[in-house]
Short mmCIF file of C-alpha atoms in Angstrom, two decimals:
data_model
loop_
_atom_site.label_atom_id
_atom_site.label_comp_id
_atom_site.label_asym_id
_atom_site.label_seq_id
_atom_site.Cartn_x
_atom_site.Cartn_y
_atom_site.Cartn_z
CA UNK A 1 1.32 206.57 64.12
CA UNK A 2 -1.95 206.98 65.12
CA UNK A 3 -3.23 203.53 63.51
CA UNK A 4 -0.15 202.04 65.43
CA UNK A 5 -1.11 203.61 68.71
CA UNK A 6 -4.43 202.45 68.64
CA UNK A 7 -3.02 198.51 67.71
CA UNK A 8 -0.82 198.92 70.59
CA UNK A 9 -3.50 199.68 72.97
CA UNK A 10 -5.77 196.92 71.59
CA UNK A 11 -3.03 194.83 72.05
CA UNK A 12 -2.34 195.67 75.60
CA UNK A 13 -6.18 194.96 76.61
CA UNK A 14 -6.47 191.58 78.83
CA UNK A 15 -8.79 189.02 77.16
CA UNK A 16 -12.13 188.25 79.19
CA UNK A 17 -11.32 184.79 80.69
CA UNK A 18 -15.06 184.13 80.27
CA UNK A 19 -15.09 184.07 76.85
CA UNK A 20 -13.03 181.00 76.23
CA UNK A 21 -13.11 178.95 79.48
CA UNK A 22 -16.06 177.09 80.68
CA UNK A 23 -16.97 177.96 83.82
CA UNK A 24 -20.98 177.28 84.17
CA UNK A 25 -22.68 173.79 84.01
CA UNK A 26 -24.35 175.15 80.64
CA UNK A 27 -20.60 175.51 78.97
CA UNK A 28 -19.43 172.05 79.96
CA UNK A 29 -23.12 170.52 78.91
CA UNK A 30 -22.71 172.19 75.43
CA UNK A 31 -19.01 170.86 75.09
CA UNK A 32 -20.23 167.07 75.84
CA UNK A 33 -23.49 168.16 73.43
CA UNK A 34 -21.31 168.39 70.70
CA UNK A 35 -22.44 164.90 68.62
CA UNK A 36 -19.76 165.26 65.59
CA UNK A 37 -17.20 165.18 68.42
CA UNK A 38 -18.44 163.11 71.03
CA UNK A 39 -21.12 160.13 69.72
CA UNK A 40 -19.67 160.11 65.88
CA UNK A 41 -16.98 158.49 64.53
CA UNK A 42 -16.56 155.43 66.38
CA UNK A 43 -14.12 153.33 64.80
CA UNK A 44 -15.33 151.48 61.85
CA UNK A 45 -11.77 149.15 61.35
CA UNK A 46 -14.04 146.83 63.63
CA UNK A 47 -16.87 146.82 61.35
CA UNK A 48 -14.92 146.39 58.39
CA UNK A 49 -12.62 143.42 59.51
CA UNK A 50 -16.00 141.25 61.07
CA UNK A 51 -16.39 139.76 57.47
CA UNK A 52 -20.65 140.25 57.24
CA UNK A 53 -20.32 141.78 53.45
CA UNK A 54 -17.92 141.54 50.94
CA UNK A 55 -16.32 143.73 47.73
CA UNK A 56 -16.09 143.72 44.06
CA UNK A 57 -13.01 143.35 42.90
CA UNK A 58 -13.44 146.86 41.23
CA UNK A 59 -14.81 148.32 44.25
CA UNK A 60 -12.01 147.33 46.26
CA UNK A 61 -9.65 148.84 43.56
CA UNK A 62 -12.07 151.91 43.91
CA UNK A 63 -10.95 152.66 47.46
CA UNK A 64 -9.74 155.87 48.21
CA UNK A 65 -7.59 154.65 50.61
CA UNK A 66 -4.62 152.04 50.33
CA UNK A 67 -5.09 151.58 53.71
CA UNK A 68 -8.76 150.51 53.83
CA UNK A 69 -8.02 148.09 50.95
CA UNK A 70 -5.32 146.41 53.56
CA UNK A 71 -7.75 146.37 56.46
CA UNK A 72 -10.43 144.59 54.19
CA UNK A 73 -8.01 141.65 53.97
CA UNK A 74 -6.61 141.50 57.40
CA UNK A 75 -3.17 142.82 56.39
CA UNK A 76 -0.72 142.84 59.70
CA UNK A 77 0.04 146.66 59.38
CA UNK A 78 -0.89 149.80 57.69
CA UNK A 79 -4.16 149.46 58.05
CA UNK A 80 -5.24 153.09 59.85
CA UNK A 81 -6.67 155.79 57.44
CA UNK A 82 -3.76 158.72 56.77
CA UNK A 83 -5.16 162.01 59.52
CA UNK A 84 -7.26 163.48 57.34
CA UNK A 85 -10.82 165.57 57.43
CA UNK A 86 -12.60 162.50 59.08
CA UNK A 87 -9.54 161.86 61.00
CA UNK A 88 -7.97 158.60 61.63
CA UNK A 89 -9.73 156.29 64.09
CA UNK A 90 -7.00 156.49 66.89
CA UNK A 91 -7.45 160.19 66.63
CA UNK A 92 -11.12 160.69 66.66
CA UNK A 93 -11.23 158.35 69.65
CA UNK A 94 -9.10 160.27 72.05
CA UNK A 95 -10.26 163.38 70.63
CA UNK A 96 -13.48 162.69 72.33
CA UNK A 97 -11.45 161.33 75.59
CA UNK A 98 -9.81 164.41 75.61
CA UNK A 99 -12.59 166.32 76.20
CA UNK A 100 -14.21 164.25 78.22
CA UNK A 101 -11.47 164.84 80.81
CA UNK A 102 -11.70 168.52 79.65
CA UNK A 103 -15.40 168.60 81.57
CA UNK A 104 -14.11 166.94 84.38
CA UNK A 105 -11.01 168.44 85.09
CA UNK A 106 -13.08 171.76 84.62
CA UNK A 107 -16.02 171.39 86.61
CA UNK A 108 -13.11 170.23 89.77
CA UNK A 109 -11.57 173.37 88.93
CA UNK A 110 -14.89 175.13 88.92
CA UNK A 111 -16.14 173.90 91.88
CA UNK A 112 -19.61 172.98 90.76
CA UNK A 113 -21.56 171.03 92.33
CA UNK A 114 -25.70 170.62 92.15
CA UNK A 115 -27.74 167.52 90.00
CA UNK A 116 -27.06 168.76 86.94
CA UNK A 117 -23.35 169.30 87.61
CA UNK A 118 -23.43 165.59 88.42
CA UNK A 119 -25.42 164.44 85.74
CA UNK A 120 -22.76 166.26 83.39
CA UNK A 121 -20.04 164.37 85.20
CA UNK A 122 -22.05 161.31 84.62
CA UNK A 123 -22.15 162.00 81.16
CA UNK A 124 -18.39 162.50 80.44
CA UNK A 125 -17.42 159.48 82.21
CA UNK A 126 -19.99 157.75 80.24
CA UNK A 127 -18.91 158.62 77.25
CA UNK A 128 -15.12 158.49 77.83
CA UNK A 129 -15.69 154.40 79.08
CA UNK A 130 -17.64 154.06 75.83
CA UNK A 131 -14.52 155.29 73.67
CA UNK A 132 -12.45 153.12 75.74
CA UNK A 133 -14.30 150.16 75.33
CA UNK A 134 -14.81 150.98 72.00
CA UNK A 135 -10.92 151.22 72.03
CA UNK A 136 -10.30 147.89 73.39
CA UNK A 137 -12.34 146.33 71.05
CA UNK A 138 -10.37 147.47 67.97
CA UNK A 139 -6.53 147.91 69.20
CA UNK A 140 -6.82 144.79 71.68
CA UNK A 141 -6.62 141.00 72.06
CA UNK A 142 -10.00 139.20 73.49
CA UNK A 143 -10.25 139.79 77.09
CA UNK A 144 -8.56 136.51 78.80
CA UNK A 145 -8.56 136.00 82.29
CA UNK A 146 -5.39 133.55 82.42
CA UNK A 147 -3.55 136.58 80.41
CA UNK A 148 -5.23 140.15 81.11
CA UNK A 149 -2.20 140.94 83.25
CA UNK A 150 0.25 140.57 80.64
CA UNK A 151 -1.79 141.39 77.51
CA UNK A 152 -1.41 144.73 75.81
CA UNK A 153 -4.35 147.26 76.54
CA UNK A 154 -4.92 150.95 75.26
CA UNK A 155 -3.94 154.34 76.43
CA UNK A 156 -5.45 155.19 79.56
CA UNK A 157 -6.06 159.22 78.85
CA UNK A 158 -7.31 160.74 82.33
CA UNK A 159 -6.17 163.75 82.05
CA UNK A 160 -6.09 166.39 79.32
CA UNK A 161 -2.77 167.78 79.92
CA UNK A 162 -1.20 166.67 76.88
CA UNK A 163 2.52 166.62 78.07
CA UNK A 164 1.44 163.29 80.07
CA UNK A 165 3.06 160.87 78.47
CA UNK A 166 1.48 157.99 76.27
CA UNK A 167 1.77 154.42 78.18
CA UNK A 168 -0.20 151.25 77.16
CA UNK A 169 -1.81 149.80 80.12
CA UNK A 170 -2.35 146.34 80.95
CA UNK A 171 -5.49 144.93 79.51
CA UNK A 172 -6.87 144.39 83.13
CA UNK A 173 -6.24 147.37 84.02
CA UNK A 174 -8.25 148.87 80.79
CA UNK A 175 -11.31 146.92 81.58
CA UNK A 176 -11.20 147.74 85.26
CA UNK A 177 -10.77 151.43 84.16
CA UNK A 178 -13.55 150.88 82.06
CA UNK A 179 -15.52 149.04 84.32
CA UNK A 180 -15.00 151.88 87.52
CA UNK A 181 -16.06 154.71 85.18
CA UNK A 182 -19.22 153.10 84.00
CA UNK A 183 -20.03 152.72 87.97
CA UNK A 184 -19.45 156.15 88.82
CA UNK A 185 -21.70 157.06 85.79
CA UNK A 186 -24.50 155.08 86.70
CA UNK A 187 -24.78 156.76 90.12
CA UNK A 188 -24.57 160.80 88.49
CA UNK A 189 -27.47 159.67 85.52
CA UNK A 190 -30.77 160.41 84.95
CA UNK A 191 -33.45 157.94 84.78
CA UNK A 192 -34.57 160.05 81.43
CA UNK A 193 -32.39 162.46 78.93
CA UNK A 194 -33.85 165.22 77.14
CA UNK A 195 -32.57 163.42 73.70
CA UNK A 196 -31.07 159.88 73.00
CA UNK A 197 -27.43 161.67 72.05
CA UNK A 198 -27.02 161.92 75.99
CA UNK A 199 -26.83 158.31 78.28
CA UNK A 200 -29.19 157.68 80.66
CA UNK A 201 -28.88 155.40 83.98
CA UNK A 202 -30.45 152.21 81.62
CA UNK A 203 -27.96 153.09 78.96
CA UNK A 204 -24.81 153.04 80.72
CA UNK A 205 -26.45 150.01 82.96
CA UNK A 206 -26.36 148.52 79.79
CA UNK A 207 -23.10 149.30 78.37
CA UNK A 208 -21.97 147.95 81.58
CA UNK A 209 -23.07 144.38 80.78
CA UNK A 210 -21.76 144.82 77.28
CA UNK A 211 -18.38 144.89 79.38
CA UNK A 212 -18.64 141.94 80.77
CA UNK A 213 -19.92 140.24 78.32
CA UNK A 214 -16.54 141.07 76.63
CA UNK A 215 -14.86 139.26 79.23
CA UNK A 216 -16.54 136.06 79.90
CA UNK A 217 -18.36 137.12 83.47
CA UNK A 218 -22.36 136.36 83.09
CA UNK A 219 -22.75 136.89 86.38
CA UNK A 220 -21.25 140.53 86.70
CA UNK A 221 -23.11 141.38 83.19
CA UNK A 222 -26.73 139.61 84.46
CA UNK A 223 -26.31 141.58 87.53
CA UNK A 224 -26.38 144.70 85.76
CA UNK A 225 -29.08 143.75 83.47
CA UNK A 226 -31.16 142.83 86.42
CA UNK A 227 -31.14 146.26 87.69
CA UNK A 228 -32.85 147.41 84.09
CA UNK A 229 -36.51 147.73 83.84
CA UNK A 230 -37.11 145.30 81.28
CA UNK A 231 -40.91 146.35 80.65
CA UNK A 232 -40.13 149.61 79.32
CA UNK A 233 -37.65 148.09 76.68
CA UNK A 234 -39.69 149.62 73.73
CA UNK A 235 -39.61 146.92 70.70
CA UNK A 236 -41.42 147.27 66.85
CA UNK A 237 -43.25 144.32 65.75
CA UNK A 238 -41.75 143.96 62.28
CA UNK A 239 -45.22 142.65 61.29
CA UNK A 240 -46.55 146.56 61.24
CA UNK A 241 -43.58 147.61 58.96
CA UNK A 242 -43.91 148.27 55.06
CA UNK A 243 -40.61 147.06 52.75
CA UNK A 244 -41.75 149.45 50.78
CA UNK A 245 -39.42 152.27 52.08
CA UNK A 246 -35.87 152.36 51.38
CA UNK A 247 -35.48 152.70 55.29
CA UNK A 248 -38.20 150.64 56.25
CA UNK A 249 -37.79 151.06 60.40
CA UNK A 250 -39.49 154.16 61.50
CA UNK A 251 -37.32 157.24 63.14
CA UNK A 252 -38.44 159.67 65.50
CA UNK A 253 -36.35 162.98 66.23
CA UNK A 254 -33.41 161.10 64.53
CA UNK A 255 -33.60 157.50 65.53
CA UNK A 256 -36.28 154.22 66.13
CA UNK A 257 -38.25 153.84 69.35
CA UNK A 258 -35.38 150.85 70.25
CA UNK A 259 -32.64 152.42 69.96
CA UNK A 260 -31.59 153.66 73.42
CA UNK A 261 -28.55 155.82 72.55
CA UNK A 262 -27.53 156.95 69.57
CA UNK A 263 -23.82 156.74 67.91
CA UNK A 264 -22.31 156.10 65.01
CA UNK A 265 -19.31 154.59 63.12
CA UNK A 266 -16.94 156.55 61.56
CA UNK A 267 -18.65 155.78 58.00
CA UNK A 268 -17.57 155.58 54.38
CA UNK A 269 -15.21 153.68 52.34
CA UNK A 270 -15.90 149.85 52.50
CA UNK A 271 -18.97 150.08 54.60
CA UNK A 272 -21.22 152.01 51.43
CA UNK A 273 -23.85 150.10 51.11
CA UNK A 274 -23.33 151.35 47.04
CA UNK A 275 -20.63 148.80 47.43
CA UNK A 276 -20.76 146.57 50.13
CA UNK A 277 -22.48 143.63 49.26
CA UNK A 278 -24.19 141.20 52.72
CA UNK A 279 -22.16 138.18 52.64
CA UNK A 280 -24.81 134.68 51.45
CA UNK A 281 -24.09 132.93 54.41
CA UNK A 282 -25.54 135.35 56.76
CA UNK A 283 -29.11 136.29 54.07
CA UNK A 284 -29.31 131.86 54.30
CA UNK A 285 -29.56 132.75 57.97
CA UNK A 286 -33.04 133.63 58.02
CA UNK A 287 -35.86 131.53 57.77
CA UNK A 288 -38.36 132.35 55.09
CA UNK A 289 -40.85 133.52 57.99
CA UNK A 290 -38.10 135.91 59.16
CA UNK A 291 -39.31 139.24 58.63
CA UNK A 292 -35.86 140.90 59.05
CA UNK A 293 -34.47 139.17 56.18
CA UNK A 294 -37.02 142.11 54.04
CA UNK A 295 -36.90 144.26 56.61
CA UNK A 296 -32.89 145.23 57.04
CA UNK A 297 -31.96 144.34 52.95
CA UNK A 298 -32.60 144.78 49.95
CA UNK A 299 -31.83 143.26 46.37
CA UNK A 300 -29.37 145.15 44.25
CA UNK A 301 -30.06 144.86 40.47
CA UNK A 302 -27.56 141.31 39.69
CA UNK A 303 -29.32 140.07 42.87
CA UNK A 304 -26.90 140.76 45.43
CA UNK A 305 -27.99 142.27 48.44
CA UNK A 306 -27.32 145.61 50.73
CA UNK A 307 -27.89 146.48 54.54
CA UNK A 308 -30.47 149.05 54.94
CA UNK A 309 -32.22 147.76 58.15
CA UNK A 310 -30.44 150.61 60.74
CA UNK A 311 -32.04 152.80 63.11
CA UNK A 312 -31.24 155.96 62.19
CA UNK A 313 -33.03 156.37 59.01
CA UNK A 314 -29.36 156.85 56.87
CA UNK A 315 -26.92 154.82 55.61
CA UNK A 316 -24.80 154.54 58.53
CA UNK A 317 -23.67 152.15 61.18
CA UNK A 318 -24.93 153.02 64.65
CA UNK A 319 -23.15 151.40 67.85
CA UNK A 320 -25.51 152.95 70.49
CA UNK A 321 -27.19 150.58 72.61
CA UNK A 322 -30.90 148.99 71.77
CA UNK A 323 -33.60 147.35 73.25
CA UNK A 324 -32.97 144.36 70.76
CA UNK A 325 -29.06 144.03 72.30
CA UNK A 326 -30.45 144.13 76.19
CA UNK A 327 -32.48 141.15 75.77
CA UNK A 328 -29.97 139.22 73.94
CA UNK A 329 -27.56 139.89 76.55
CA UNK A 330 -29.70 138.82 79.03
CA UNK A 331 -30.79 135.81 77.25
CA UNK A 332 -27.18 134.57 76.33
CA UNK A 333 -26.20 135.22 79.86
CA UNK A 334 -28.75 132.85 81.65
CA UNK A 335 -28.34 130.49 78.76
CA UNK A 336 -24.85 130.48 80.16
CA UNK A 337 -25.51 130.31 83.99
CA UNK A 338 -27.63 127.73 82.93
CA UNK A 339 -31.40 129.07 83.76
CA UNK A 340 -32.47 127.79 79.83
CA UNK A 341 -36.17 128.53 80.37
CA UNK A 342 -35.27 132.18 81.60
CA UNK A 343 -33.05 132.19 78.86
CA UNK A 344 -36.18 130.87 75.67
CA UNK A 345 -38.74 133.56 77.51
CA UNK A 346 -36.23 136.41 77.05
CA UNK A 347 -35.35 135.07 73.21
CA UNK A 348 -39.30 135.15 72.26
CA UNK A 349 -40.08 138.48 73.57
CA UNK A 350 -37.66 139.96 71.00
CA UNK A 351 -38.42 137.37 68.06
CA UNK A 352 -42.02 137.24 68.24
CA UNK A 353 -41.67 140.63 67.04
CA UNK A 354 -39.27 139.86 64.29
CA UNK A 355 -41.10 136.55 62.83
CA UNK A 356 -44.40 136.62 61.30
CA UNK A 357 -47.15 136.70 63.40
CA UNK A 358 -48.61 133.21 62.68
CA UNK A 359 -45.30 131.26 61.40
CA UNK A 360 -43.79 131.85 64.53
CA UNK A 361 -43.18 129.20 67.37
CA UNK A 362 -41.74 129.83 70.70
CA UNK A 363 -38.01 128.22 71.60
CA UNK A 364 -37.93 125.57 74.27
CA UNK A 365 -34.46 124.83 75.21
CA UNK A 366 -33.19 121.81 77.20
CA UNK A 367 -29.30 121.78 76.32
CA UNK A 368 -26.80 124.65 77.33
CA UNK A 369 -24.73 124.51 74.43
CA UNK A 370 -27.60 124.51 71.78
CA UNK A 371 -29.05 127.55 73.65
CA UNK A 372 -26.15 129.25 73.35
CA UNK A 373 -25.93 128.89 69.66
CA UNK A 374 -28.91 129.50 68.80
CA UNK A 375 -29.29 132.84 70.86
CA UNK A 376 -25.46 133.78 69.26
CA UNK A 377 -26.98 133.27 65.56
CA UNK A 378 -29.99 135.34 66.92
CA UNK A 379 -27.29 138.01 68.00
CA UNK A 380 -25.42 138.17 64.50
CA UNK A 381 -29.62 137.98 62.58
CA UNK A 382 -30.42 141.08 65.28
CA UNK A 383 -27.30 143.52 65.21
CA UNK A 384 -26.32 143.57 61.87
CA UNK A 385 -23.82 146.46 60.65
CA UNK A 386 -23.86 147.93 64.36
CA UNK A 387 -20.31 147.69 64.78
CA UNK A 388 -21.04 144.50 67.25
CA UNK A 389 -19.47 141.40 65.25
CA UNK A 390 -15.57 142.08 65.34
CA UNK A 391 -16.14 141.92 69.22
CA UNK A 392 -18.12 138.95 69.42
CA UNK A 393 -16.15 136.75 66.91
CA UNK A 394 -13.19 137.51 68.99
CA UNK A 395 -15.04 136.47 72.29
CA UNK A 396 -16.43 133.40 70.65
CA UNK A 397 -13.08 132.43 69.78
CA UNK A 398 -11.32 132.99 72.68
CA UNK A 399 -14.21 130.35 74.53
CA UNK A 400 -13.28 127.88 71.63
CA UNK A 401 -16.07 128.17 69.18
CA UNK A 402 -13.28 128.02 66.37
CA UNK A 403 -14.24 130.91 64.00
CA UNK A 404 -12.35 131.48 60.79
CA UNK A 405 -13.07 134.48 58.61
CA UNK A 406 -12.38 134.52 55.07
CA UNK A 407 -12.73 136.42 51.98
CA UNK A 408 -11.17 136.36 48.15
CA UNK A 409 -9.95 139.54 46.77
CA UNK A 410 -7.85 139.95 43.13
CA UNK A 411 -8.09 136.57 42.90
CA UNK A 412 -6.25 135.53 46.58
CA UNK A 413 -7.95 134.18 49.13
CA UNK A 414 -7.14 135.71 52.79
CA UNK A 415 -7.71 133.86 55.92
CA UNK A 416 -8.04 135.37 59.78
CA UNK A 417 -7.45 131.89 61.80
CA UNK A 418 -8.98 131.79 65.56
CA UNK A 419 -7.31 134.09 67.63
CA UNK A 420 -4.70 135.35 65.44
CA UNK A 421 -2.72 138.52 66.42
CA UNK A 422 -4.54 140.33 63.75
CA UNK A 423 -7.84 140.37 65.70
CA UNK A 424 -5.69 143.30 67.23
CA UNK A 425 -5.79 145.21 64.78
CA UNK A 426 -2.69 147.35 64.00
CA UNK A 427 -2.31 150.83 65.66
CA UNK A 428 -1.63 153.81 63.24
CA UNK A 429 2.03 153.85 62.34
CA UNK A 430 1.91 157.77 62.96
CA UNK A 431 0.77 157.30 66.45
CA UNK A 432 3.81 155.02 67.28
CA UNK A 433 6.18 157.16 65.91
CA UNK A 434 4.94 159.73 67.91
CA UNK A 435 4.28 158.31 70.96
CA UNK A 436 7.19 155.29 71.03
CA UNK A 437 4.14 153.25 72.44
CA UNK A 438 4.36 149.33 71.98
CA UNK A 439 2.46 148.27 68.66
CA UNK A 440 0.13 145.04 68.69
CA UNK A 441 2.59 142.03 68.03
CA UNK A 442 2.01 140.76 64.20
#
């Protein structure tokens, strides 16, 4: 009796509020500081599906996932990972909305104001128009202008109460969702961040052109470039690096000197580089004075070849934004507005340091549409296994290029035409069930 009196009155005690709601600036930084939650596992189905490497039979029969072995050859449905430790990709993305909208909703309630209250907000909205973006690119059609009002777009999550119900929104609406909190962020950032797991005013000034260079506009995505200090883009001259090393690009405090923020793919499964061979049409690509060619692969022992050029130092496919990816976005977009010599300076800054030093001769353009292909095969040469491709193949196709995407598998070969429904790829089964939201038409 006396054990159970002493329960009861243990029982009857109020929990301190403080010790599991944020209330200070410091408990809403730490929640956003969380990297397993917030920068990692970005979804890899886009990675996958570009079509850069290619499988074994035997290593596709080696997948530990049914589902991974139908995403690998475009396959209309079933292609989301079962919720597991890693989580599926749907999951892990609005897990890190959710709290993202946890920090905001909080510091409202909270009342806090002050720089680094605003430099926190800054930070959730930062990341939660990453995720989004990130979300478009995988679960969405190519942004059209003609058809943005009708197409499908994601799940708008702004606000963590989770009886709100699940409604696709438009795909305008998306990217002007997208677009409105990567403008609010870049007015709460810091010009500097303690470490490169938190954005910065250049980072989400760049992520902002990466926007609209998803959709077509130049102008809007030159406009934000402009406002980036170009000179302190930090770049390594690939003619200082050793092959020797089975990372050969140099990390400090967890990543290179280019890369600008640092996030990564949800990794594993086709993407091993034990088993996920570079595809010979992008290693004939590179010219025999192109240093990245050594640089970012190496030869397997029957001669095939495997990505280990990333930034991070580990086998692993990092999305964050680099100095590399700001100057091919600028470069692409005056190619398209039509300033071609603005367009050939921009280009050699980054390749001078990525050709050898004397085998290396500056690009002179004087045609729109040849500087635009070039500087696109420059793009797919540069950002190689960064989770960059699926987006831009879909962009490329929606302008016309004409794109196909192929691979052979068990002895069948699969085809992804030009803008086929596919390039949406399918939403987890689970969630639809669930939710009763539309799924991408197949």
């Amino acid at each position: 009796m006396i054990q159970l009196s002493s329960c009861n009155s243990f029982l009857e005690q109020k929990a301190d509020q403080r010790l599991s709601v944020p209330a200070t600036v410091g408990d809403f930084q730490a929640m956003l500081d969380n990297f397993g939650n917030i920068n990692n596992d970005y979804a890899a189905a886009v990675e996958v599906s570009a079509a850069d490497f290619y499988l074994s039979d035997a290593d596709v029969r080696g997948l530990g996932y049914e589902s991974d072995r139908r995403l690998y050859t475009w396959q209309p449905d079933f292609v989301a990972r079962p919720q597991s430790s890693g989580g599926d990709e749907w999951y892990n993305c609005y897990y890190a909305v959710n709290i993202c909208n946890l920090v905001l909703q909080g510091m409202d309630e909270q009342n806090l104001t002050g720089v680094q209250a605003d430099q926190i907000r800054g930070h959730a909205l930062f990341m939660r128009a990453s995720r989004f973006l990130d979300a478009a690119q995988t679960w969405c059609v190519a942004y059209n202008t003609q058809s943005s009002q009708q197409d499908l777009g994601i799940v708008l999550k702004l606000d963590p109460d989770p009886n709100m119900p699940s409604v696709r929104a438009t795909l305008e609406q998306t990217y002007q969702q997208i677009i409105s909190d990567f403008h609010l962020a870049i007015a709460l950032l810091p010009e500097r961040q303690p470490g490169k797991t938190a954005p910065t005013r250049t980072v989400a000034l760049a992520m902002l052109a990466r926007t609209y260079l998803y959709m077509g506009d130049y102008s809007g995505s030159l406009q934000s470039l402009n406002e980036i200090d170009r000179s302190s883009l930090s770049l390594i001259d690939f003619n200082t690096l050793s092959e020797t090393p089975l990372y050969p690009i140099p990390v400090t405090s967890n990543s290179s000197e280019e890369l600008l923020l640092w996030s990564n793919t949800l990794y594993g499964g086709p993407l091993s580089t034990s088993i996920a061979k570079i595809v010979p049409e992008l290693l004939d690509m590179y010219t025999a004075h192109d240093l990245r060619k050594r640089i970012y692969y190496r030869a397997n022992p029957d001669g095939t070849y495997f990505f280990r050029g990333g930034h991070t130092a580990a086998m692993s496919v990092t999305n964050g934004i680099s100095s590399a990816e700001i100057l091919l976005m600028v470069a692409e977009c005056k190619a398209q507005l039509g300033d071609l010599d603005g367009a050939a300076d921009v280009l050699n800054q980054l390749l001078v340091t990525r050709y050898q030093v004397s085998n290396f001769t500056d690009y002179t353009f004087t045609d729109k549409d040849t500087a635009v292909a070039i500087i696109r095969d420059e793009r797919r040469k540069e950002l190689v296994m960064r989770a960059l491709r699926w987006a831009d193949i879909k962009r490329y196709n929606r302008d016309g290029v004409g794109i196909t995407l192929e691979r052979v598998s068990g002895g069948q070969r699969y085809q992804l035409p030009p803008n086929d429904p596919r390039y949406a790829i399918a939403i987890p089964e689970e969630v639809i069930a669930l939710s009763n939201i539309q799924q991408n038409p197949r």
